[in-house]
mmCIF file of C-alpha atoms and ligand atoms in Angstrom:
data_model
loop_
_atom_site.group_PDB
_atom_site.id
_atom_site.type_symbol
_atom_site.label_atom_id
_atom_site.label_comp_id
_atom_site.label_asym_id
_atom_site.label_seq_id
_atom_site.Cartn_x
_atom_site.Cartn_y
_atom_site.Cartn_z
ATOM 1 C CA MET A 844 -65.663 59.073 -18.402
ATOM 2 C CA LEU A 845 -69.303 58.999 -19.491
ATOM 3 C CA TYR A 846 -70.130 58.318 -23.106
ATOM 4 C CA ILE A 847 -72.166 60.950 -25.025
ATOM 5 C CA PRO A 848 -73.030 59.611 -28.514
ATOM 6 C CA GLU A 849 -72.010 61.724 -31.516
ATOM 7 C CA ALA A 850 -75.099 60.870 -33.549
ATOM 8 C CA SER A 851 -78.786 60.835 -32.732
ATOM 9 C CA ALA A 852 -80.679 57.567 -32.498
ATOM 10 C CA ASP A 853 -83.470 56.562 -34.843
ATOM 11 C CA ILE A 854 -86.472 56.656 -32.545
ATOM 12 C CA GLU A 855 -88.170 53.869 -34.530
ATOM 13 C CA ASN A 856 -85.164 51.559 -34.261
ATOM 14 C CA THR A 857 -84.334 50.584 -30.684
ATOM 15 C CA ALA A 858 -81.068 48.973 -31.859
ATOM 16 C CA THR A 859 -79.700 52.515 -32.379
ATOM 17 C CA TRP A 860 -80.659 53.680 -28.891
ATOM 18 C CA ALA A 861 -77.989 54.721 -26.399
ATOM 19 C CA LYS A 862 -77.316 53.084 -23.054
ATOM 20 C CA TYR A 863 -78.915 55.452 -20.590
ATOM 21 C CA HIS A 864 -77.059 57.497 -17.999
ATOM 22 C CA LYS A 865 -78.419 60.620 -16.307
ATOM 23 C CA GLN A 866 -76.037 63.078 -18.000
ATOM 24 C CA LEU A 867 -77.390 62.136 -21.437
ATOM 25 C CA CYS A 868 -80.528 64.208 -20.699
ATOM 26 C CA GLN A 869 -78.416 67.421 -20.583
ATOM 27 C CA HIS A 870 -77.395 66.909 -24.220
ATOM 28 C CA CYS A 871 -80.666 65.469 -25.544
ATOM 29 C CA ASP A 872 -83.522 67.138 -27.394
ATOM 30 C CA ALA A 873 -86.149 65.316 -25.285
ATOM 31 C CA SER A 874 -86.761 62.651 -27.909
ATOM 32 C CA CYS A 875 -88.402 60.440 -25.254
ATOM 33 C CA CYS A 876 -91.191 63.039 -25.146
ATOM 34 C CA SER A 877 -92.240 62.099 -28.662
ATOM 35 C CA LEU A 878 -92.785 58.427 -27.833
ATOM 36 C CA PRO A 879 -96.403 57.406 -27.199
ATOM 37 C CA VAL A 880 -97.047 57.895 -23.462
ATOM 38 C CA GLU A 881 -99.330 55.370 -21.793
ATOM 39 C CA VAL A 882 -101.101 56.728 -18.757
ATOM 40 C CA LYS A 883 -103.592 55.422 -16.226
ATOM 41 C CA ALA A 884 -106.515 57.233 -14.635
ATOM 42 C CA THR A 885 -104.405 57.845 -11.501
ATOM 43 C CA ASP A 886 -101.860 59.725 -13.661
ATOM 44 C CA LEU A 887 -104.637 61.815 -15.217
ATOM 45 C CA ILE A 888 -105.888 62.749 -11.742
ATOM 46 C CA ARG A 889 -102.397 63.831 -10.653
ATOM 47 C CA MET A 890 -102.034 65.800 -13.907
ATOM 48 C CA GLY A 891 -105.307 67.616 -13.187
ATOM 49 C CA LEU A 892 -107.001 66.269 -16.328
ATOM 50 C CA MET A 893 -109.539 64.172 -14.473
ATOM 51 C CA ASP A 894 -111.252 64.395 -11.065
ATOM 52 C CA GLU A 895 -111.021 61.646 -8.490
ATOM 53 C CA PHE A 896 -114.802 61.210 -8.388
ATOM 54 C CA GLU A 897 -114.736 60.365 -12.113
ATOM 55 C CA LEU A 898 -113.082 57.034 -11.213
ATOM 56 C CA GLU A 899 -116.590 55.757 -10.483
ATOM 57 C CA GLU A 900 -117.686 56.528 -14.047
ATOM 58 C CA ASN A 901 -117.099 54.416 -17.133
ATOM 59 C CA LEU A 902 -113.606 55.373 -18.306
ATOM 60 C CA LYS A 903 -114.823 55.261 -21.917
ATOM 61 C CA PHE A 904 -116.818 58.437 -21.257
ATOM 62 C CA ILE A 905 -113.804 60.115 -19.675
ATOM 63 C CA ALA A 906 -111.707 59.065 -22.667
ATOM 64 C CA ARG A 907 -114.278 60.527 -25.043
ATOM 65 C CA ARG A 908 -114.146 63.880 -23.222
ATOM 66 C CA LEU A 909 -110.331 63.899 -23.148
ATOM 67 C CA MET A 910 -110.147 63.040 -26.857
ATOM 68 C CA LYS A 911 -112.568 65.856 -27.652
ATOM 69 C CA GLN A 912 -110.311 68.206 -25.682
ATOM 70 C CA ARG A 913 -107.326 66.789 -27.622
ATOM 71 C CA LEU A 914 -105.562 65.762 -24.443
ATOM 72 C CA VAL A 915 -105.629 62.050 -25.215
ATOM 73 C CA GLU A 916 -105.272 60.348 -28.610
ATOM 74 C CA HIS A 917 -106.308 56.758 -27.783
ATOM 75 C CA PHE A 918 -107.946 54.710 -25.076
ATOM 76 C CA HIS A 919 -107.533 50.950 -24.659
ATOM 77 C CA SER A 920 -110.532 49.835 -22.662
ATOM 78 C CA ARG A 921 -109.200 46.349 -21.873
ATOM 79 C CA SER A 922 -106.135 47.667 -20.106
ATOM 80 C CA ALA A 923 -107.794 50.968 -19.059
ATOM 81 C CA THR A 924 -104.820 52.762 -20.617
ATOM 82 C CA PHE A 925 -104.898 56.185 -22.260
ATOM 83 C CA ILE A 926 -102.293 57.502 -24.734
ATOM 84 C CA LEU A 927 -101.462 61.190 -24.297
ATOM 85 C CA ALA A 928 -102.045 63.396 -27.320
ATOM 86 C CA ARG A 929 -99.102 64.592 -29.388
ATOM 87 C CA MET A 930 -98.551 67.637 -31.569
ATOM 88 C CA ALA A 931 -98.231 67.418 -35.356
ATOM 89 C CA ASN A 932 -94.436 67.005 -35.046
ATOM 90 C CA GLY A 933 -94.902 64.080 -32.645
ATOM 91 C CA ASP A 934 -94.012 65.949 -29.447
ATOM 92 C CA CYS A 935 -96.102 65.392 -26.343
ATOM 93 C CA ILE A 936 -98.572 68.251 -25.905
ATOM 94 C CA PHE A 937 -97.011 68.975 -22.505
ATOM 95 C CA LEU A 938 -93.521 69.527 -23.890
ATOM 96 C CA ASP A 939 -92.414 73.154 -24.209
ATOM 97 C CA SER A 940 -91.204 73.343 -27.808
ATOM 98 C CA HIS A 941 -88.613 76.034 -27.065
ATOM 99 C CA SER A 942 -87.042 74.891 -23.812
ATOM 100 C CA ARG A 943 -87.691 71.186 -24.598
ATOM 101 C CA ARG A 944 -88.744 70.763 -20.962
ATOM 102 C CA CYS A 945 -91.872 69.165 -19.559
ATOM 103 C CA THR A 946 -94.429 71.791 -18.539
ATOM 104 C CA MET A 947 -95.829 69.527 -15.833
ATOM 105 C CA TYR A 948 -92.679 67.851 -14.614
ATOM 106 C CA ASP A 949 -93.791 67.513 -10.970
ATOM 107 C CA LYS A 950 -97.076 65.936 -12.046
ATOM 108 C CA ARG A 951 -95.783 63.900 -14.985
ATOM 109 C CA PRO A 952 -97.137 60.377 -15.532
ATOM 110 C CA ASP A 953 -95.457 57.276 -14.107
ATOM 111 C CA THR A 954 -94.404 56.210 -17.621
ATOM 112 C CA CYS A 955 -92.253 59.344 -17.890
ATOM 113 C CA ARG A 956 -90.918 58.935 -14.341
ATOM 114 C CA ASN A 957 -89.853 55.375 -15.080
ATOM 115 C CA HIS A 958 -88.381 55.940 -18.538
ATOM 116 C CA PRO A 959 -86.128 54.350 -19.747
ATOM 117 C CA LYS A 960 -86.193 51.648 -17.071
ATOM 118 C CA ILE A 961 -89.618 50.793 -18.440
ATOM 119 C CA GLY A 962 -90.050 51.399 -22.152
ATOM 120 C CA PRO A 963 -89.438 49.937 -25.604
ATOM 121 C CA ARG A 964 -85.842 48.969 -24.651
ATOM 122 C CA SER A 965 -85.182 48.858 -20.947
ATOM 123 C CA GLY A 966 -82.081 50.817 -19.918
ATOM 124 C CA TYR A 967 -81.687 52.450 -23.345
ATOM 125 C CA CYS A 968 -83.096 55.713 -24.735
ATOM 126 C CA ALA A 969 -83.606 57.333 -28.127
ATOM 127 C CA PHE A 970 -80.930 59.947 -27.517
ATOM 128 C CA SER A 971 -81.163 62.834 -29.970
ATOM 129 C CA ARG A 972 -78.532 65.566 -29.920
ATOM 130 C CA LYS A 973 -79.646 69.147 -29.112
HETATM 131 S S1 SF4 B 2083 -95.710 64.446 -19.802
HETATM 132 FE FE1 SF4 B 2083 -93.825 65.637 -19.741
HETATM 133 S S2 SF4 B 2083 -92.159 64.129 -19.440
HETATM 134 FE FE2 SF4 B 2083 -93.992 63.022 -20.151
HETATM 135 S S3 SF4 B 2083 -93.764 62.888 -22.383
HETATM 136 FE FE3 SF4 B 2083 -95.013 64.718 -21.920
HETATM 137 S S4 SF4 B 2083 -93.537 66.408 -21.847
HETATM 138 FE FE4 SF4 B 2083 -92.367 64.491 -21.673
#
């Protein structure tokens, strides 16, 4: 039988996170969608936030535009990594606050596709009860 935790994890404390199994997502409030999401330019192109031809431009300028549009909250130029913007409550701006589902699931970034295999604690997630 699969284990569904009684209590929600503390998102800031990975020691409280639950060992991941697929069925957990059915009972979770999408807490992983309030973690900072690192994305690359290729993700932004797939998400429709950036055009392919913009790859030839300095990514700092793209980041500036995306920050102005409140789509991105940070840009690390050394690693060419963007952090997706979040709402005041910490949710990703692409999370539907009612259904708690991703509004661009088919185009979601690799970070989201690979979570929790890749993340703050590999194989564990910040399960939070619905
Ligand atoms: S892009 Fe979608 S899956 Fe990724 S954090 Fe945002 S709402 Fe969640």
